[in-house]
CSV table of C-alpha atoms in Angstrom, one decimal:
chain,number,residue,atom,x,y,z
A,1,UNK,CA,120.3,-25.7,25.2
A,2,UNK,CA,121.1,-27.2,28.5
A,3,UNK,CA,124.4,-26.4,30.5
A,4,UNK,CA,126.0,-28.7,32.5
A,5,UNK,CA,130.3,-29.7,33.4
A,6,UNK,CA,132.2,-33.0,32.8
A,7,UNK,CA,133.6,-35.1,35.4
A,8,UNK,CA,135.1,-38.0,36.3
A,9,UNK,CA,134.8,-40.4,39.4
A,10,UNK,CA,137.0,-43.3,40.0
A,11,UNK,CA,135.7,-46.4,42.0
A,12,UNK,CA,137.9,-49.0,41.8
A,13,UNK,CA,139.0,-50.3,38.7
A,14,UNK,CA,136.1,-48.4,36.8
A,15,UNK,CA,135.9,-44.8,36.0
A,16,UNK,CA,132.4,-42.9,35.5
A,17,UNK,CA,133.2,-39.8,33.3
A,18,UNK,CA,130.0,-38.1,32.3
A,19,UNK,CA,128.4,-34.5,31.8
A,20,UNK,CA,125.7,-33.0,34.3
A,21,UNK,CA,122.4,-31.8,33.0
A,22,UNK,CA,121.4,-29.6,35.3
A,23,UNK,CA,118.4,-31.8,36.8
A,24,UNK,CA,120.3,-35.1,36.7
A,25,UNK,CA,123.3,-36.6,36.1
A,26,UNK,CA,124.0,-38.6,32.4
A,27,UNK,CA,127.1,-40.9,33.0
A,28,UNK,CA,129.4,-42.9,30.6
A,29,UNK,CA,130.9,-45.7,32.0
A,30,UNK,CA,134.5,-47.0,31.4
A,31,UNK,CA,137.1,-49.5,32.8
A,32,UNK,CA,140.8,-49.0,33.3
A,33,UNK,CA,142.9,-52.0,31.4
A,34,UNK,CA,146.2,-52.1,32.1
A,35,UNK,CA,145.8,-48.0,32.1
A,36,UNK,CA,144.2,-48.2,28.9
A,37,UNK,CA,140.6,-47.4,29.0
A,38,UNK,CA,138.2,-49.6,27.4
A,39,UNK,CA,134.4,-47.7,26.7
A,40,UNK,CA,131.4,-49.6,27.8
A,41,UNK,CA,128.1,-49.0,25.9
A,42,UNK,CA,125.8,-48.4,29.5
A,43,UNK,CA,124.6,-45.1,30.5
A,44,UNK,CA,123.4,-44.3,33.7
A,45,UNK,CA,120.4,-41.5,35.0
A,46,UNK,CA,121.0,-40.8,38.3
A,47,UNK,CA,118.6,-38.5,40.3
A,48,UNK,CA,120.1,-38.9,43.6
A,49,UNK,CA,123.7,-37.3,43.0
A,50,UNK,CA,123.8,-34.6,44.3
A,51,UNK,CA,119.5,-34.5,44.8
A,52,UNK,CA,117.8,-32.1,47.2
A,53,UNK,CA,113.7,-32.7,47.9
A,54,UNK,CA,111.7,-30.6,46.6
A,55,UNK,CA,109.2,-30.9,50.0
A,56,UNK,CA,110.7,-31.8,53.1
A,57,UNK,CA,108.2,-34.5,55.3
A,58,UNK,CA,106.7,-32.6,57.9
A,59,UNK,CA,107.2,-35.7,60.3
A,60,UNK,CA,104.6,-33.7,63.1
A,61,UNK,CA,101.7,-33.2,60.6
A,62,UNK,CA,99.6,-34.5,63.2
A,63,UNK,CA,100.9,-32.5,65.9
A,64,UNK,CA,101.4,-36.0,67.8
A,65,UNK,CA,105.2,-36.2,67.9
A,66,UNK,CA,106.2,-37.6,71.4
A,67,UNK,CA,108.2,-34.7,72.0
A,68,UNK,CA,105.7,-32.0,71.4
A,69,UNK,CA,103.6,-33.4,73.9
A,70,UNK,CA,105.9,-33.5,76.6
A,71,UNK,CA,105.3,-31.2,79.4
A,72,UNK,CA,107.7,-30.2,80.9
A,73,UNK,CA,109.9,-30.2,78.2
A,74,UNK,CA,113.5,-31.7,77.8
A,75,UNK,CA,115.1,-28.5,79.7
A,76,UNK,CA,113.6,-29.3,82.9
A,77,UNK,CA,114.1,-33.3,82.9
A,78,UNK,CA,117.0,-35.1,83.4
A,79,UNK,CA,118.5,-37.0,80.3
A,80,UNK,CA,116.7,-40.5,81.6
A,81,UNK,CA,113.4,-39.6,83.0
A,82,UNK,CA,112.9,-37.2,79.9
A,83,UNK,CA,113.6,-40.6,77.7
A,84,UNK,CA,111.5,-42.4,79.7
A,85,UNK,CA,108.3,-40.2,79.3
A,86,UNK,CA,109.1,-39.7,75.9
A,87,UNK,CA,108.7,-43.8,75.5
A,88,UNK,CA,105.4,-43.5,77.3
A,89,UNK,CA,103.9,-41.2,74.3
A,90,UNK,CA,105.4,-43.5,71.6
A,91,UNK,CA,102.5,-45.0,69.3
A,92,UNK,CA,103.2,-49.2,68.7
A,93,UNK,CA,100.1,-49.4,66.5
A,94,UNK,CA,99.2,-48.6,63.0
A,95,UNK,CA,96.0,-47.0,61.9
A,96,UNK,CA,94.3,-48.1,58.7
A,97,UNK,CA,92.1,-46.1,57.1
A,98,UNK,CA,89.7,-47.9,54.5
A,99,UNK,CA,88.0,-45.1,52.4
A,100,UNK,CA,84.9,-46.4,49.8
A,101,UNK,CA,83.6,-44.5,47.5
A,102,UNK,CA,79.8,-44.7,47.4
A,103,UNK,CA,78.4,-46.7,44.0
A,104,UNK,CA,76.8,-45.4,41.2
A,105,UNK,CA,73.8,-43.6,41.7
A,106,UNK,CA,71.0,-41.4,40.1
A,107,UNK,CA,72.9,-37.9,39.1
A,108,UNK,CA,70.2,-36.5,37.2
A,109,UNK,CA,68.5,-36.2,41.2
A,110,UNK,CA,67.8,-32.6,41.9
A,111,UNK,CA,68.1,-33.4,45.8
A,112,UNK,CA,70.5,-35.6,47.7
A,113,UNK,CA,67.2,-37.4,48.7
A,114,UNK,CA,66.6,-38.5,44.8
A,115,UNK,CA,69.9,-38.9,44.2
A,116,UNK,CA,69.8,-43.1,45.3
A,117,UNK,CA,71.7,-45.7,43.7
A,118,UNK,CA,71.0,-47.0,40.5
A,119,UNK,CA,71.1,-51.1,40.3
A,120,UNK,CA,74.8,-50.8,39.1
A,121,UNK,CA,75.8,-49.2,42.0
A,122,UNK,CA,74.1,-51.5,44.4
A,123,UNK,CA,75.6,-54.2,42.7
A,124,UNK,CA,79.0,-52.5,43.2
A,125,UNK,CA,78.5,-51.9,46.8
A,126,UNK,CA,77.6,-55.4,47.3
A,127,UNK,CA,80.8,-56.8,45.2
A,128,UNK,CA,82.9,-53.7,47.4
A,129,UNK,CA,81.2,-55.4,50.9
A,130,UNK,CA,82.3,-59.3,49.5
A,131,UNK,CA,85.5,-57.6,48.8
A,132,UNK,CA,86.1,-56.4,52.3
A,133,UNK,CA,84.3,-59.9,54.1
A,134,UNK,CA,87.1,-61.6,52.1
A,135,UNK,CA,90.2,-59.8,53.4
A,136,UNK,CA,88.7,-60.4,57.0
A,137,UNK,CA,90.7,-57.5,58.7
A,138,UNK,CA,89.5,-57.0,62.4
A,139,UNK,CA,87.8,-54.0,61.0
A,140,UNK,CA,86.8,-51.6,64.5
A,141,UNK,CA,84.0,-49.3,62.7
A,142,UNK,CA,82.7,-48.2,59.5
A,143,UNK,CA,81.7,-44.2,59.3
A,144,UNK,CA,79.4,-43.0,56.6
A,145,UNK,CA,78.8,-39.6,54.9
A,146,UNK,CA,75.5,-38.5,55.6
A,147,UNK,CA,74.4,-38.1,51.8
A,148,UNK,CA,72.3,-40.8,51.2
A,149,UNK,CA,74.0,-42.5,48.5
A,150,UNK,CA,76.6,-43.0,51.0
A,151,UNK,CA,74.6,-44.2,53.4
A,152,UNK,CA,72.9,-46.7,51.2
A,153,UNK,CA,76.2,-48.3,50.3
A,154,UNK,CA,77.3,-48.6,53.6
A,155,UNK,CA,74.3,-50.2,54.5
A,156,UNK,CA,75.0,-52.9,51.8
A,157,UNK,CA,78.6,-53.1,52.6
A,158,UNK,CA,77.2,-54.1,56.0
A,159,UNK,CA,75.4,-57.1,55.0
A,160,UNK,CA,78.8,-58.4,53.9
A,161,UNK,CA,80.2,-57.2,57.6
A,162,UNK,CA,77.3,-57.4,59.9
A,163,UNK,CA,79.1,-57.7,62.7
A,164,UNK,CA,81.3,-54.2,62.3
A,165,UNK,CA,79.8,-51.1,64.4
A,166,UNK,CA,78.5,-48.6,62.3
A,167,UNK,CA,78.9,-44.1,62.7
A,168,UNK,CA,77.3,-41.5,60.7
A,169,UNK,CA,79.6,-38.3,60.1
A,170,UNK,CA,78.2,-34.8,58.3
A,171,UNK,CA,82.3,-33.6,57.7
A,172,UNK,CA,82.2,-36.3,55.0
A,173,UNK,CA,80.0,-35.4,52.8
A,174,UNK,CA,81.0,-34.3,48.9
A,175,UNK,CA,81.8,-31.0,48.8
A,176,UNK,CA,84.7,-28.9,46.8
A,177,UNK,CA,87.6,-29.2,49.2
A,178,UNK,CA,90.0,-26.5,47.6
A,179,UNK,CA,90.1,-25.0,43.9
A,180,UNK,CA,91.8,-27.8,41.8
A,181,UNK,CA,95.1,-26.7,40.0
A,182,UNK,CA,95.0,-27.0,36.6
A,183,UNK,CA,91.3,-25.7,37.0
A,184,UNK,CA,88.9,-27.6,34.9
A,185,UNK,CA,86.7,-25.8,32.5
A,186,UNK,CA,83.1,-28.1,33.1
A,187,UNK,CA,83.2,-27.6,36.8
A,188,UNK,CA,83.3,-24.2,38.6
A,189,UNK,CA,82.1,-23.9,42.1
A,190,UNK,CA,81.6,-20.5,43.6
A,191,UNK,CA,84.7,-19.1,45.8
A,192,UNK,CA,82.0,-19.2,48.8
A,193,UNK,CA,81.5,-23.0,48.3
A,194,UNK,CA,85.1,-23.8,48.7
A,195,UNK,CA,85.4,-21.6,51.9
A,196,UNK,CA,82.8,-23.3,53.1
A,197,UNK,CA,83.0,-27.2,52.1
A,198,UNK,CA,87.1,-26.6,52.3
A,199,UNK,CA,87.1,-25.4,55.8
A,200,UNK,CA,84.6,-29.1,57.0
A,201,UNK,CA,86.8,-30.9,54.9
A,202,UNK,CA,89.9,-30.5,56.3
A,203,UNK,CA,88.3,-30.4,59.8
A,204,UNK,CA,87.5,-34.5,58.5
A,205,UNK,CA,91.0,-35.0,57.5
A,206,UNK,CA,92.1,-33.8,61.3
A,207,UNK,CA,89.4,-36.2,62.5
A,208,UNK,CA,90.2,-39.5,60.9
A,209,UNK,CA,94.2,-38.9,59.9
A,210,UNK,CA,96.5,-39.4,62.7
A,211,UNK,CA,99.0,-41.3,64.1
A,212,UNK,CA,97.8,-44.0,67.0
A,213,UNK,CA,96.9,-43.0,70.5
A,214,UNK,CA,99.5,-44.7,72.6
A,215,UNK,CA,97.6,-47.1,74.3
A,216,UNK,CA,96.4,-48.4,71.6
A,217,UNK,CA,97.8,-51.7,71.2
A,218,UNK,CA,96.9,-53.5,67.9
A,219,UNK,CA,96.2,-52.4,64.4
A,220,UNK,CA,93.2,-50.7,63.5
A,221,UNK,CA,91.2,-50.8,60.5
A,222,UNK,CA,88.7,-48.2,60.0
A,223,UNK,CA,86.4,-48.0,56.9
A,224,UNK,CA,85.3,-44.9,55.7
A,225,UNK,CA,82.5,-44.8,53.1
A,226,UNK,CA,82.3,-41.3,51.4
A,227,UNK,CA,82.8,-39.3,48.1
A,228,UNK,CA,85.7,-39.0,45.4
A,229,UNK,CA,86.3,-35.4,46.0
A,230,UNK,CA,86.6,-35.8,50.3
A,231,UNK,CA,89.0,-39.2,49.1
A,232,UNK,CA,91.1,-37.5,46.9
A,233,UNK,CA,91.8,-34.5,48.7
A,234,UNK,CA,92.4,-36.8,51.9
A,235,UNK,CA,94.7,-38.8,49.6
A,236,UNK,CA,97.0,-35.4,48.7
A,237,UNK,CA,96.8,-34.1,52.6
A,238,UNK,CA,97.7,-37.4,54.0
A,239,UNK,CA,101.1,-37.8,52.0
A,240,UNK,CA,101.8,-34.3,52.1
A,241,UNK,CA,101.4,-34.0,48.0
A,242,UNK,CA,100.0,-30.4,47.2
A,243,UNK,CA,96.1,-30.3,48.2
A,244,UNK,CA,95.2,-28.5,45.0
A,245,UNK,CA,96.5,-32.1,42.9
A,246,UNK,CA,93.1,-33.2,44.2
A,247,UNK,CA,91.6,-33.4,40.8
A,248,UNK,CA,94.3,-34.8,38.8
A,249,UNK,CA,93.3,-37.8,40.5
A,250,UNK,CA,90.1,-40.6,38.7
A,251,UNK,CA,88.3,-42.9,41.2
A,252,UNK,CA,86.0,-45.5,40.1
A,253,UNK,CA,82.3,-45.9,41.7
A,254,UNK,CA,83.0,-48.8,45.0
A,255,UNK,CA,86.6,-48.5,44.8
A,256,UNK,CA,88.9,-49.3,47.8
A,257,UNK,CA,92.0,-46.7,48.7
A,258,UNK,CA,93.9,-47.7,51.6
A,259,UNK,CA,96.3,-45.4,53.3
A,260,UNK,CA,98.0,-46.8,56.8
A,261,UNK,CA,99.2,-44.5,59.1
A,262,UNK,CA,102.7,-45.8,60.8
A,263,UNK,CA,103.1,-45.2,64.6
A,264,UNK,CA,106.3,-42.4,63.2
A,265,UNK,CA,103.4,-40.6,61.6
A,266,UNK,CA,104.7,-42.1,58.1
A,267,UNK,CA,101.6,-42.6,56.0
A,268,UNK,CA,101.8,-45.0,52.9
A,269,UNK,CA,99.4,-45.3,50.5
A,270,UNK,CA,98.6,-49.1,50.0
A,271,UNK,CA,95.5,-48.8,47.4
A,272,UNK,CA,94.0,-46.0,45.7
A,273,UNK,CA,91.1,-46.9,43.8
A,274,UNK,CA,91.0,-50.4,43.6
A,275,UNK,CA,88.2,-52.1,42.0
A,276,UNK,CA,89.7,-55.0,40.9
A,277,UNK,CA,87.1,-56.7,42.6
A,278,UNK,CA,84.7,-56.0,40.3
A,279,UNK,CA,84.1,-57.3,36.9
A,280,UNK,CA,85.0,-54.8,33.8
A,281,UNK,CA,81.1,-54.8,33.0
A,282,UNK,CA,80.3,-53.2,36.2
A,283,UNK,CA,83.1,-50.5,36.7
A,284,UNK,CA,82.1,-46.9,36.2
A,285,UNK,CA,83.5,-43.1,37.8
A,286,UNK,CA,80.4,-40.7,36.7
């Protein structure tokens, strides 16, 4: 049984008498009349009486605040040329970072070389590529995993994009990024592979995840074509939910997640597995 205390708040003409929970607050309301108090039926949750975060925001995740790369520091300026240089190292743009996962393609392969895609998936990568042609965003590059079926989606996503350079990166290949919590019964990597895929992982997060360079002055898009696990652990690290959630999160074959990267170092996640581009016939995650 829960514990909890009464109380009563008056704001105005209304009082809000009600009786904590412990986690949140459950509140009845009333109004005075004439010092008569007349009930009204509405309850009210709140969560943020009272509420303390859980996590803080680490706001230099990036190690890019302005004022950790000052040098000298604030001590040995004066109060308006440390301003000043602190202005200079201010970001203006926002970084978008496009991630696509590759389509479907042959699991059954018993090397990355035979694992191609299957017709689904190159019809997926071809609707993903339409997709991305019709939001004609001044996209800068697109980056692909090395594993082929990566690379073979990219290269139809291109046909859509012809125009957009094009990067090859080995730190986004699939790989198992950290030991999922809950773990999952039907998939149980060695502790070895984790060291090792975790460690190039996260070097790929540090890579593409930032905040802009300062003299950068427009929005950038960046499309990154890759694999669910690298995606969903990048989606966790990037707004700072625990790392180990990776798993608890499903993304379809060809699906757009969109995280933008603020020039405060404030990430937002605009899209996360969005294949609503794609007719229900043709959508598919294994």
């Amino acid at each position: 049984m829960s514990t909890g205390f009464r109380y009563c708040l008056r704001v105005g003409k209304m009082v809000l008498c009600g009786v904590t929970t412990g986690v949140a607050a459950a509140a009845v309301v009333y109004k005075t009349n004439g010092g008569k108090e007349d009930f009204l039926p509405t309850a009210q949750a709140s969560w943020t009486t009272g509420y303390t975060p859980s996590t803080k925001w680490e706001g230099n995740w990036d190690r890019r605040e302005p004022e950790s790369l000052l040098s000298p520091n604030k001590t040995e300026l004066d109060g308006s040329e440390y301003s000043a240089q602190i202005q200079k190292l201010k970001p203006t743009a926002t970084r978008h970072l496009i991630l696509i996962r590759h389509g479907h393609y042959a699991i059954e392969g018993e090397t990355d070389e035979k694992r191609v895609l299957t017709a689904q998936g190159r019809e997926q990568a071809e609707l993903t590529g339409k997709r991305l042609k019709e939001l004609d965003y001044p996209y800068s590059i697109m980056i692909n995993s090395s594993m082929t079926r990566a690379q073979e989606t990219a290269d139809i996503i291109a046909k859509s994009v012809p125009l957009v350079p094009r990067g090859v990166c080995n730190m986004l290949r699939e790989g198992a990024p950290i030991p999922p919590e809950p773990p999952v019964g039907h998939w149980k990597p060695e502790i070895k592979q984790f060291y090792e895929d975790g460690a190039r992982i996260e070097a790929a997060f540090r890579k593409y995840f930032h905040r802009a360079d300062p003299d950068q002055i427009k929005d950038s898009y960046e499309i990154l074509v890759c694999h669910a696990n690298v995606i969903r652990y990048f989606v966790c690290r990037a707004m700072q939910f625990p790392p180990e959630a990776w798993l608890r999160i499903s993304l379809n074959h060809g699906s757009i997640t969109w995280l933008a990267v603020r020039p405060s170092g404030r990430v937002s996640l605009r899209q996360l597995g969005d294949c609503g581009h794609m007719p229900p016939s043709k959508i598919s995650s294994a």
